[in-house]
Amino acid sequence: MKTAIVPGSFDPITSGHLDVIRRVSILFDKIVIGVAKNVAKAPMFTLEERVELARAATADIPNVSVEEFDSLLVEFAGAKDAHAVVRGLRAVSDFEHEFQMAQLNRELDDTVETVFVMASPEYAYLSSSAVREIAEYGGVVKTLVPPVVEDALKKKIASRKGGR
Ligand code: ADP
């Protein structure tokens, strides 16, 4: 069984993430989406919400599962018996950070290979932070996220406004 981890913050999962996940789901026997607990900035969605949304958005892909993790990525990969970590690359600007992370992870465990997948052109501009910002200002995110995430964004923003 060849298993790959697709790690990230997924705050929230977008059509760009889903595109990468679908494309690699046919290359591996199993894909585990690893939702990182540790997000540098305060996330919009809680860890549980980010996991739930990723689960709902990938429910139709049989070999994909979603789990949270709060450890070194290579440790999480080891625990899942995965020897590949998949990251998406959107632009040259992603490269430097990704290159550094891949080298560090190799240093920590050289049995785990980082595999890069180029973003599809239609999603190359798409990020979770852009989605959050557009939604905060009432913009249309329909083409950027799956319907379950669109609903969750509306609810989250309405509940925050109600709380103010
Ligand atoms: P992180 O906080 O680890 O960057 P993200 O949830 O923002 O987590 O992204 C997870 C992975 O998905 C990263 O490898 C990122 O480059 C990739 N990614 C994000 N958006 C896209 C997109 N639109 N197309 C392809 N890959 C993407």
PDB file of C-alpha atoms and ligand atoms in Angstrom, residues 6-17 19-20 23 36 39 86-90 94 97-98 116-120 123-129, ligand 1:
ATOM      1  CA  VAL A   6      -1.307  15.940   2.082  1.00  0.00           C
ATOM      2  CA  PRO A   7      -0.582  18.302   4.970  1.00  0.00           C
ATOM      3  CA  GLY A   8      -1.772  21.849   5.523  1.00  0.00           C
ATOM      4  CA  SER A   9      -3.778  24.264   7.587  1.00  0.00           C
ATOM      5  CA  PHE A  10      -6.892  23.942   5.404  1.00  0.00           C
ATOM      6  CA  ASP A  11      -8.396  27.106   6.882  1.00  0.00           C
ATOM      7  CA  PRO A  12     -10.608  26.356   4.974  1.00  0.00           C
ATOM      8  CA  ILE A  13     -10.108  23.686   2.304  1.00  0.00           C
ATOM      9  CA  THR A  14     -10.442  25.268  -1.174  1.00  0.00           C
ATOM     10  CA  SER A  15     -11.035  24.111  -4.748  1.00  0.00           C
ATOM     11  CA  GLY A  16      -7.257  24.432  -5.254  1.00  0.00           C
ATOM     12  CA  HIS A  17      -6.545  21.942  -2.459  1.00  0.00           C
ATOM     13  CA  ASP A  19      -7.783  19.750  -7.283  1.00  0.00           C
ATOM     14  CA  VAL A  20      -4.396  18.621  -5.954  1.00  0.00           C
ATOM     15  CA  ARG A  23      -5.098  14.440  -8.932  1.00  0.00           C
ATOM     16  CA  ALA A  36      -2.202  20.785  11.216  1.00  0.00           C
ATOM     17  CA  VAL A  39      -1.319  27.316  12.701  1.00  0.00           C
ATOM     18  CA  VAL A  86       2.448  15.989  -1.273  1.00  0.00           C
ATOM     19  CA  ARG A  87       2.596  19.771  -1.481  1.00  0.00           C
ATOM     20  CA  GLY A  88       1.065  22.046  -4.100  1.00  0.00           C
ATOM     21  CA  LEU A  89       3.096  24.723  -5.853  1.00  0.00           C
ATOM     22  CA  ARG A  90       1.273  27.761  -7.164  1.00  0.00           C
ATOM     23  CA  ASP A  94       5.836  29.216  -2.955  1.00  0.00           C
ATOM     24  CA  HIS A  97       9.513  28.078   1.581  1.00  0.00           C
ATOM     25  CA  GLU A  98       8.607  24.661   0.180  1.00  0.00           C
ATOM     26  CA  PHE A 116       5.330  18.600  -5.573  1.00  0.00           C
ATOM     27  CA  VAL A 117       2.263  19.036  -7.714  1.00  0.00           C
ATOM     28  CA  MET A 118       1.799  22.117  -9.875  1.00  0.00           C
ATOM     29  CA  ALA A 119      -1.417  24.012  -9.272  1.00  0.00           C
ATOM     30  CA  SER A 120      -3.859  23.887 -12.168  1.00  0.00           C
ATOM     31  CA  TYR A 123      -6.502  27.714  -9.223  1.00  0.00           C
ATOM     32  CA  ALA A 124      -2.989  29.108  -9.319  1.00  0.00           C
ATOM     33  CA  TYR A 125      -4.106  32.382  -7.714  1.00  0.00           C
ATOM     34  CA  LEU A 126      -6.234  30.696  -5.035  1.00  0.00           C
ATOM     35  CA  SER A 127      -5.353  30.555  -1.337  1.00  0.00           C
ATOM     36  CA  SER A 128      -7.299  30.009   1.881  1.00  0.00           C
ATOM     37  CA  SER A 129      -6.352  33.500   3.038  1.00  0.00           C
TER      38      SER A 129
HETATM   39  P1  ADP B   1       0.061  25.601   4.819  1.00  0.00           P
HETATM   40  O1  ADP B   1      -0.348  26.481   5.973  1.00  0.00           O
HETATM   41  O2  ADP B   1       0.839  24.399   5.211  1.00  0.00           O
HETATM   42  O3  ADP B   1       0.664  26.340   3.633  1.00  0.00           O
HETATM   43  P2  ADP B   1      -2.363  25.420   3.284  1.00  0.00           P
HETATM   44  O4  ADP B   1      -3.640  24.828   3.756  1.00  0.00           O
HETATM   45  O5  ADP B   1      -2.370  26.881   2.999  1.00  0.00           O
HETATM   46  O6  ADP B   1      -1.307  24.991   4.346  1.00  0.00           O
HETATM   47  O7  ADP B   1      -1.865  24.677   1.978  1.00  0.00           O
HETATM   48  C1  ADP B   1      -1.622  23.302   1.984  1.00  0.00           C
HETATM   49  C2  ADP B   1      -0.937  22.898   0.692  1.00  0.00           C
HETATM   50  O8  ADP B   1      -1.791  23.141  -0.416  1.00  0.00           O
HETATM   51  C3  ADP B   1       0.341  23.673   0.402  1.00  0.00           C
HETATM   52  O9  ADP B   1       1.262  22.803  -0.210  1.00  0.00           O
HETATM   53  C4  ADP B   1      -0.092  24.715  -0.591  1.00  0.00           C
HETATM   54  O10 ADP B   1       0.971  25.123  -1.440  1.00  0.00           O
HETATM   55  C5  ADP B   1      -1.133  23.930  -1.370  1.00  0.00           C
HETATM   56  N1  ADP B   1      -2.111  24.795  -2.010  1.00  0.00           N
HETATM   57  C6  ADP B   1      -2.839  25.772  -1.458  1.00  0.00           C
HETATM   58  N2  ADP B   1      -3.640  26.349  -2.365  1.00  0.00           N
HETATM   59  C7  ADP B   1      -3.396  25.712  -3.545  1.00  0.00           C
HETATM   60  C8  ADP B   1      -3.882  25.867  -4.885  1.00  0.00           C
HETATM   61  N3  ADP B   1      -4.763  26.807  -5.179  1.00  0.00           N
HETATM   62  N4  ADP B   1      -3.414  25.036  -5.836  1.00  0.00           N
HETATM   63  C9  ADP B   1      -2.484  24.100  -5.524  1.00  0.00           C
HETATM   64  N5  ADP B   1      -1.974  23.912  -4.297  1.00  0.00           N
HETATM   65  C10 ADP B   1      -2.416  24.714  -3.316  1.00  0.00           C
END
